[in-house]
mmCIF file of C-alpha atoms in Angstrom:
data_model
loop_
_atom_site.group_PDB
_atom_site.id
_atom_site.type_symbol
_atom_site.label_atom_id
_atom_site.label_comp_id
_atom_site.label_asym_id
_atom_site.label_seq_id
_atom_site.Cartn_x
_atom_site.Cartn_y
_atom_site.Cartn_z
ATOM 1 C CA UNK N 68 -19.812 43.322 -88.674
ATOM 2 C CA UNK N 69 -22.243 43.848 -85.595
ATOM 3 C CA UNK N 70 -23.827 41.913 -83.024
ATOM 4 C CA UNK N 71 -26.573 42.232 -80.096
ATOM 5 C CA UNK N 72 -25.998 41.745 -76.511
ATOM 6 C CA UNK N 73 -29.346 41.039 -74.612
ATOM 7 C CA UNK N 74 -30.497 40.116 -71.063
ATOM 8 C CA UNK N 75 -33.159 38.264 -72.588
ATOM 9 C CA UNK N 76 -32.324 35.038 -73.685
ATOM 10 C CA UNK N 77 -31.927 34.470 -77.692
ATOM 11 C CA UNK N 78 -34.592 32.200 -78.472
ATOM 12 C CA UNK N 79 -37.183 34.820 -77.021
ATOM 13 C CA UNK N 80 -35.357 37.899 -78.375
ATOM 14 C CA UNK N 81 -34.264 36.727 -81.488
ATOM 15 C CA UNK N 82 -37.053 36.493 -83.344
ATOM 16 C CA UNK N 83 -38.248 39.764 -82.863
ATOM 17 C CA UNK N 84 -34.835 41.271 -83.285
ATOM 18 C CA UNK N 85 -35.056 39.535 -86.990
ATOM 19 C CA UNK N 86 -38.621 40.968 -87.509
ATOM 20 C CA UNK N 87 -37.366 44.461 -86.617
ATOM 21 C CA UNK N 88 -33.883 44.619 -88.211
ATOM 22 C CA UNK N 89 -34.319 42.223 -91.048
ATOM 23 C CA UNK N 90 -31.287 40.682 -90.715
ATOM 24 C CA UNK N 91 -29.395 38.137 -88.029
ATOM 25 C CA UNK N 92 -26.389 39.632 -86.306
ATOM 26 C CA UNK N 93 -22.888 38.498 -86.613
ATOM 27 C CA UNK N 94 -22.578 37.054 -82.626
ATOM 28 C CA UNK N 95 -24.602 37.488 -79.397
ATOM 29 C CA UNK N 96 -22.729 38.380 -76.088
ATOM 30 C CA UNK N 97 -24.853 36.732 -73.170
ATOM 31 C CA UNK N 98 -24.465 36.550 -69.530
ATOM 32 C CA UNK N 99 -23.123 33.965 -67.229
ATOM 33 C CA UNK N 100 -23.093 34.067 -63.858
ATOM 34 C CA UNK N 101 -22.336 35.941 -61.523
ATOM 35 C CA UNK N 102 -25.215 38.133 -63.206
ATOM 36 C CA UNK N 103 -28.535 40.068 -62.116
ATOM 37 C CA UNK N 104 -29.714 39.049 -66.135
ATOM 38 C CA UNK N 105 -30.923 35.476 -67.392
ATOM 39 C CA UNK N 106 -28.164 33.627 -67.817
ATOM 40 C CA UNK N 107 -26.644 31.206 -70.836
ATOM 41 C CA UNK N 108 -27.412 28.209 -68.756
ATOM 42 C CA UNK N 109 -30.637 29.409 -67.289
ATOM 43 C CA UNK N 110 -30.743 26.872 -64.726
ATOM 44 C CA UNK N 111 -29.928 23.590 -66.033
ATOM 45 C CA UNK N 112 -28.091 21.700 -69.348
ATOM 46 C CA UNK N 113 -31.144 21.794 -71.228
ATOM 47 C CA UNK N 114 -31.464 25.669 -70.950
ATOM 48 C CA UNK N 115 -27.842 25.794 -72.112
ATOM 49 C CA UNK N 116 -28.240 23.484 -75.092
ATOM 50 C CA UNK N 117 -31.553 25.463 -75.764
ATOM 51 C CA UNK N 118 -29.810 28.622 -75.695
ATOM 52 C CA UNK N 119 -27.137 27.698 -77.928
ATOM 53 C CA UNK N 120 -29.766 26.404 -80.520
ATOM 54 C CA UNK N 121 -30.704 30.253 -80.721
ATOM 55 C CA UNK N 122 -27.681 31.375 -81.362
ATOM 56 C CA UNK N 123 -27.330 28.648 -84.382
ATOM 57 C CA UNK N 124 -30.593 29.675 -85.798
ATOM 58 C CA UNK N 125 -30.358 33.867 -85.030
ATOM 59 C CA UNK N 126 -26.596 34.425 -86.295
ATOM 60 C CA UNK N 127 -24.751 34.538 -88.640
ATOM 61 C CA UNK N 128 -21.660 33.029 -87.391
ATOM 62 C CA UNK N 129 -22.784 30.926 -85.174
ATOM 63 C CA UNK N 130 -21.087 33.012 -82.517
ATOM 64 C CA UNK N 131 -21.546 33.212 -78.754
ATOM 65 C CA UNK N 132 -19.299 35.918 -76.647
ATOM 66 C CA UNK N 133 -19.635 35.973 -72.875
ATOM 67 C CA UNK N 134 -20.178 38.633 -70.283
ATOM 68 C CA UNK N 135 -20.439 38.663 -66.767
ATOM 69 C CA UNK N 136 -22.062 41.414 -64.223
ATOM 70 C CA UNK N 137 -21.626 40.761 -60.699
ATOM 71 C CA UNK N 138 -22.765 42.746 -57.739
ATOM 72 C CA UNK N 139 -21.494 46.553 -58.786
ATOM 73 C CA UNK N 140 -20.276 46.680 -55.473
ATOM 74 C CA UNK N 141 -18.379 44.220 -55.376
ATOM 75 C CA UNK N 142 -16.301 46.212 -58.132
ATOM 76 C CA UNK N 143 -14.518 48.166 -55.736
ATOM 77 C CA UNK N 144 -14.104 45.739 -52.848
ATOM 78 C CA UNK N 145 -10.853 42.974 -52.547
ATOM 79 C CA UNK N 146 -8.849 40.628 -54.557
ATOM 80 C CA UNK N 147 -10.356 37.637 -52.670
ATOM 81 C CA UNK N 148 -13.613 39.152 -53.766
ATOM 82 C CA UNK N 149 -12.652 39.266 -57.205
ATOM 83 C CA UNK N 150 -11.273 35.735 -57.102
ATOM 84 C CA UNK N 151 -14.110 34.621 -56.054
ATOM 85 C CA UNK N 152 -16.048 36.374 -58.787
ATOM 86 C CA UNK N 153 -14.329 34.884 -61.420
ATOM 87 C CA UNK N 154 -14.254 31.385 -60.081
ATOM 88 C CA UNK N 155 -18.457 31.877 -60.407
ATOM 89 C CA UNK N 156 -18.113 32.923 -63.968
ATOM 90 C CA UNK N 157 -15.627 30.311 -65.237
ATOM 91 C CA UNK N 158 -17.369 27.370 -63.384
ATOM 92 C CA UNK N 159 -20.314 28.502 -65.099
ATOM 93 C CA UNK N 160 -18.756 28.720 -68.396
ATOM 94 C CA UNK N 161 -17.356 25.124 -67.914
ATOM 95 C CA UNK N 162 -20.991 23.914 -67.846
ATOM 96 C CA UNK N 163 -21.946 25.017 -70.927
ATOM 97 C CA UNK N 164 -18.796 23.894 -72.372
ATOM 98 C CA UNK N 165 -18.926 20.419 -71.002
ATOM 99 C CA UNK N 166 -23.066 20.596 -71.992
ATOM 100 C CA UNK N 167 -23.042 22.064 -75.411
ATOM 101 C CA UNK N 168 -21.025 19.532 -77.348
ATOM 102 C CA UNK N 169 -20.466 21.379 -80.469
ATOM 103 C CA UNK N 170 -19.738 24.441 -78.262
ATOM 104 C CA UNK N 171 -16.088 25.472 -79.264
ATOM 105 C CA UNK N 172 -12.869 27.794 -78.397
ATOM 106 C CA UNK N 173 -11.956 30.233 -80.693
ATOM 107 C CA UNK N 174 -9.819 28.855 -83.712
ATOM 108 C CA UNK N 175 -7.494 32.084 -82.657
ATOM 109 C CA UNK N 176 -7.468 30.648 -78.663
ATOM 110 C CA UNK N 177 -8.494 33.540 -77.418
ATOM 111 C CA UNK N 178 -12.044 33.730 -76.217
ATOM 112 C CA UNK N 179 -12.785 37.528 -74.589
ATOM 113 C CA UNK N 180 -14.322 37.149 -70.960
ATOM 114 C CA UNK N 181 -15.954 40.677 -70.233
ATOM 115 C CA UNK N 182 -16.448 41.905 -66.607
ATOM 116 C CA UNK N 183 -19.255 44.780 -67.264
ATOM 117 C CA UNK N 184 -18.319 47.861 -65.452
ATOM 118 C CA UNK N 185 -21.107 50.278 -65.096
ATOM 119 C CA UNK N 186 -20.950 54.179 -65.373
ATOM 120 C CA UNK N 187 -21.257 54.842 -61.994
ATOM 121 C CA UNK N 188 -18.762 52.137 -60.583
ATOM 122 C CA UNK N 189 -15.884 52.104 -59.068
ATOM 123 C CA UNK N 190 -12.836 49.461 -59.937
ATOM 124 C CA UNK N 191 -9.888 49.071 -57.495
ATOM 125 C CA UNK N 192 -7.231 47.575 -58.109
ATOM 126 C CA UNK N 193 -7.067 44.723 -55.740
ATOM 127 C CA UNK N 194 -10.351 43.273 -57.427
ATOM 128 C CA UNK N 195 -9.437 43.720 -60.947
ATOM 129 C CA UNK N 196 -6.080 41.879 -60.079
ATOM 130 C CA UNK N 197 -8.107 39.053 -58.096
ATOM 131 C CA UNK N 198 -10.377 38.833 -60.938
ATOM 132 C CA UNK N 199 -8.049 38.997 -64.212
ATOM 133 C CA UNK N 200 -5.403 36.817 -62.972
ATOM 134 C CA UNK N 201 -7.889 33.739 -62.251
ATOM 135 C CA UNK N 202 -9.494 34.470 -65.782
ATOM 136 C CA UNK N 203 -5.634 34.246 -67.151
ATOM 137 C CA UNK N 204 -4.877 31.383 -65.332
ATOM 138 C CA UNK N 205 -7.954 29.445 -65.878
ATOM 139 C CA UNK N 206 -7.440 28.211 -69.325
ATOM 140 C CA UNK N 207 -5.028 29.136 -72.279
ATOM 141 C CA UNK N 208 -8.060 30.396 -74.223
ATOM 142 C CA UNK N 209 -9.583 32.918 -71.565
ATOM 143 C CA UNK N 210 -8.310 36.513 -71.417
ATOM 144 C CA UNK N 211 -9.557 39.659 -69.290
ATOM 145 C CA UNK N 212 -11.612 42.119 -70.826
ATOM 146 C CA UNK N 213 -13.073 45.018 -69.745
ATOM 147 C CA UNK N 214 -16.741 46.478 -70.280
ATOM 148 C CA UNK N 215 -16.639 50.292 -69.419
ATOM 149 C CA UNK N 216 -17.398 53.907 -70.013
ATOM 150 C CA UNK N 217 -13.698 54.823 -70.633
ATOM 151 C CA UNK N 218 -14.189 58.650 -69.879
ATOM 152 C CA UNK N 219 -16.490 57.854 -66.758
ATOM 153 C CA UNK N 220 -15.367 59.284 -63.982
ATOM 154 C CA UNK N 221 -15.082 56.543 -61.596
ATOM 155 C CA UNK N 222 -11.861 54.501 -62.191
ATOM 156 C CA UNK N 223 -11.466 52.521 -64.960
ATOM 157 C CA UNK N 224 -8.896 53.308 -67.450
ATOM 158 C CA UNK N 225 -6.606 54.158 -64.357
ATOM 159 C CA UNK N 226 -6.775 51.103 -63.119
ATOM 160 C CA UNK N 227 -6.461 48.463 -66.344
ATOM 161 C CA UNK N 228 -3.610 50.513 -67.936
ATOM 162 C CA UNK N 229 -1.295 49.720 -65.067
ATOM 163 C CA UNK N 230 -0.953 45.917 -65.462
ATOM 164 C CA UNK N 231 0.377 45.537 -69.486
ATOM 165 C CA UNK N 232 2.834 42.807 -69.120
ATOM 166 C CA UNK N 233 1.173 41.329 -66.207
ATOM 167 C CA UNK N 234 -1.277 38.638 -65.236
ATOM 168 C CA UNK N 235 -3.665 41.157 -64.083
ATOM 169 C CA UNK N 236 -3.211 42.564 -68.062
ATOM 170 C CA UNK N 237 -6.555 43.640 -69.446
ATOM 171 C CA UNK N 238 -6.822 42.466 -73.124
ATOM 172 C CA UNK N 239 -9.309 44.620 -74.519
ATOM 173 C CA UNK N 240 -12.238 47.241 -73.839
ATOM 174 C CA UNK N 241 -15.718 47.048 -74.774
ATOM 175 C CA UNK N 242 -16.757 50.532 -74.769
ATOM 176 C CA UNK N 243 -20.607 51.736 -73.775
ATOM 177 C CA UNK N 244 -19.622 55.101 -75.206
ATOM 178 C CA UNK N 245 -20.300 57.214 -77.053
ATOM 179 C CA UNK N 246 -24.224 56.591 -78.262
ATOM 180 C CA UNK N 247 -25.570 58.020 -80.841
ATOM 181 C CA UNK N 248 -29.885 58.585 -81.128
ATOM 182 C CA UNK N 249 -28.698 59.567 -84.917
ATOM 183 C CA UNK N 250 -27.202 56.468 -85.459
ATOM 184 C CA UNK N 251 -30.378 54.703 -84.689
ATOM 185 C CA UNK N 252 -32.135 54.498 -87.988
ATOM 186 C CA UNK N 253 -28.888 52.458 -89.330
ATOM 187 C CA UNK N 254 -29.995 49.950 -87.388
ATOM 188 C CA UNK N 255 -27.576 46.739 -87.582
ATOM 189 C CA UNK N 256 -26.624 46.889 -91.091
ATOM 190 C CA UNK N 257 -25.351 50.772 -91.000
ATOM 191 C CA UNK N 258 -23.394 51.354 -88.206
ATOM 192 C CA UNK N 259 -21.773 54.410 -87.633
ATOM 193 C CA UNK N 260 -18.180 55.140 -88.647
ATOM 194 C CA UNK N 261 -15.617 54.228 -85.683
ATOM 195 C CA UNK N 262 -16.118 56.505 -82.590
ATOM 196 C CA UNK N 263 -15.667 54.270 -79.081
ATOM 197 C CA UNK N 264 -14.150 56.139 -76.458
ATOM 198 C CA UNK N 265 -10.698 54.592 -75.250
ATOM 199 C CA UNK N 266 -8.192 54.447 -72.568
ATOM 200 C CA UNK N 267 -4.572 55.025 -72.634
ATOM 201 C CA UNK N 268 -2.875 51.613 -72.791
ATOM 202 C CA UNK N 269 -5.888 49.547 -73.141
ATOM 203 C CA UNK N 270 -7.250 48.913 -76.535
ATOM 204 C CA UNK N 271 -11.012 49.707 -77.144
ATOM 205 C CA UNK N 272 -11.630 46.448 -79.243
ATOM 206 C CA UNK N 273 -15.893 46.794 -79.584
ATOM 207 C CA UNK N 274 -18.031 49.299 -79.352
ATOM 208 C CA UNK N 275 -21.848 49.355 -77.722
ATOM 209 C CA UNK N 276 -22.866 51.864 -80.618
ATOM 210 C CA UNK N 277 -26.799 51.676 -79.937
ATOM 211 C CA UNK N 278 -28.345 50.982 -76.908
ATOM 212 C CA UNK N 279 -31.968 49.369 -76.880
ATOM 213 C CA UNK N 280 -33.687 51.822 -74.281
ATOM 214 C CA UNK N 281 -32.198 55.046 -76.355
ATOM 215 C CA UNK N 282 -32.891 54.137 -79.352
ATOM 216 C CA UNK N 283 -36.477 52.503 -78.347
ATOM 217 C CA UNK N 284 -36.281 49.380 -80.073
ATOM 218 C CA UNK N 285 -38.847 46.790 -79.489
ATOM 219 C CA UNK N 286 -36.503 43.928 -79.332
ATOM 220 C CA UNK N 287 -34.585 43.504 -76.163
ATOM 221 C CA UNK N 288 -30.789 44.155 -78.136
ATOM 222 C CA UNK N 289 -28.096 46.506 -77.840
ATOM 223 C CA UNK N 290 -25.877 46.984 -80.854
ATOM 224 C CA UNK N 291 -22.095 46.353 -81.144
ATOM 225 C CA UNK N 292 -19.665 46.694 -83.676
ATOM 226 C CA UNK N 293 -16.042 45.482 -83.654
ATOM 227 C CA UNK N 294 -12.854 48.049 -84.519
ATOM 228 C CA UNK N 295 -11.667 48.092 -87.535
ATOM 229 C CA UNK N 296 -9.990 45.376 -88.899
ATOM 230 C CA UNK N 297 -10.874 43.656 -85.952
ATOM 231 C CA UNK N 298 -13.582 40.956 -86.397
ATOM 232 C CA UNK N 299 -15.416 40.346 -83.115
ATOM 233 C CA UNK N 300 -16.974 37.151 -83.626
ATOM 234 C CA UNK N 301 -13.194 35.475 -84.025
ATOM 235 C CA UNK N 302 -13.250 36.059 -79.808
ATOM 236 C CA UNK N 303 -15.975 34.288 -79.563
ATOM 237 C CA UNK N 304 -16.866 30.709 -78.488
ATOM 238 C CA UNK N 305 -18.208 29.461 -81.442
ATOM 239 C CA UNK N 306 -20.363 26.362 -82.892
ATOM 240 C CA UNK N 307 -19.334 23.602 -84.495
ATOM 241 C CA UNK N 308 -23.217 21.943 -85.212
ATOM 242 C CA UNK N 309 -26.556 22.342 -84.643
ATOM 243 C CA UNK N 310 -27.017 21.634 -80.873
#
């Protein structure tokens, strides 16, 4: 089942994204802070509640996954800087939590919290084990994921597959490869047959099949699909109600 991720905000993209693919998605992934993008709480409890109220009305499942994209630089600096990343990201998911009443956990406990990774970035180690061990310890629901180009070649894969058994451990990858311009045309309810790239140790658990400016969409959505057998929106915070 596939989703969107946006930078928009879902009550301005969603409706278009409907218009265009004819369908809702199965979940949204949105940004929290730290993040260059509009974020889930776009500046106060209202714009939280607001936001979730689009994801009611433009899912499926009533799904809402989580993403955050601090400074690229900071990517390869220290552990401290890391910490201090992730402190940013899960004090800003606490607000929506404590805002969005109906706002839940996963029923499964585990609720995905990406760090995006871009192409041309570099991850050391010392962040990703600053970062991923505060997202561990923060609550028994959040785990460490990765978003990534596994076959990039600044480190990625090199650097997550060393800390299995840890609590550095990286729980999944969201991977931004391959894309395919011929998988376009299937649009969100066709997507292409399993092809994510993938790291060693680290499994590749959803796939950015279709990006927007590629595949020249109007709406402001990328296109993700979960592995197989593998069900996204269950890593998901999810809602109860109507906001």
């Amino acid at each position: 089942m596939a989703g969107y991720d946006t930078a928009g905000t879902v009550q301005s993209v969603g409706p278009g994204a409907l218009s265009e693919f004819g369908e809702n998605p199965n979940f949204w992934i949105r940004y929290l802070s730290p993040s260059p993008a509009a974020d889930v709480v776009n500046g106060s409890a209202s714009g939280a509640v607001n936001e979730c109220i689009g994801v009611w009305n433009y899912s499926t499942s009533h799904t809402l996954g989580i993403i955050s994209a601090p400074t690229q630089s900071h990517l390869s600096s220290s552990s401290a800087q890391g910490v201090a990343d992730a402190q940013q990201y899960m004090a800003s998911l606490a607000y929506i939590y404590t805002n969005v009443s109906s706002l839940q956990y996963p029923t499964n406990n585990t609720l995905w919290c990406w760090l995006d990774q871009e192409a041309s970035t570099s991850l050391s180690s010392g962040y990703w084990t600053g970062w991923a061990t505060h997202i561990y310890n923060y609550a028994a629901q959040t785990y460490s994921a990765l978003y990534c180009d596994p076959d990039a070649a600044p480190p990625n894969c090199t650097v997550i597959d060393n800390y299995n058994g840890t609590t550095s451990i990286c729980n999944a990858v969201w991977s931004s490869e391959p894309e395919y311009t011929s998988s376009c045309s299937g649009g969100l309810a066709s997507p292409p047959a399993w092809a994510a790239e993938s790291c060693s140790s680290v499994p590749t658990r959803l796939w950015q099949y279709d990006e927007q400016g590629v595949c020249g969409y109007s709406a402001d959505v990328d296109l993700n699909v979960g592995a197989p057998g593998y069900n996204y929106a269950s890593y998901c915070f999810y809602l109860s109600a109507k906001p």
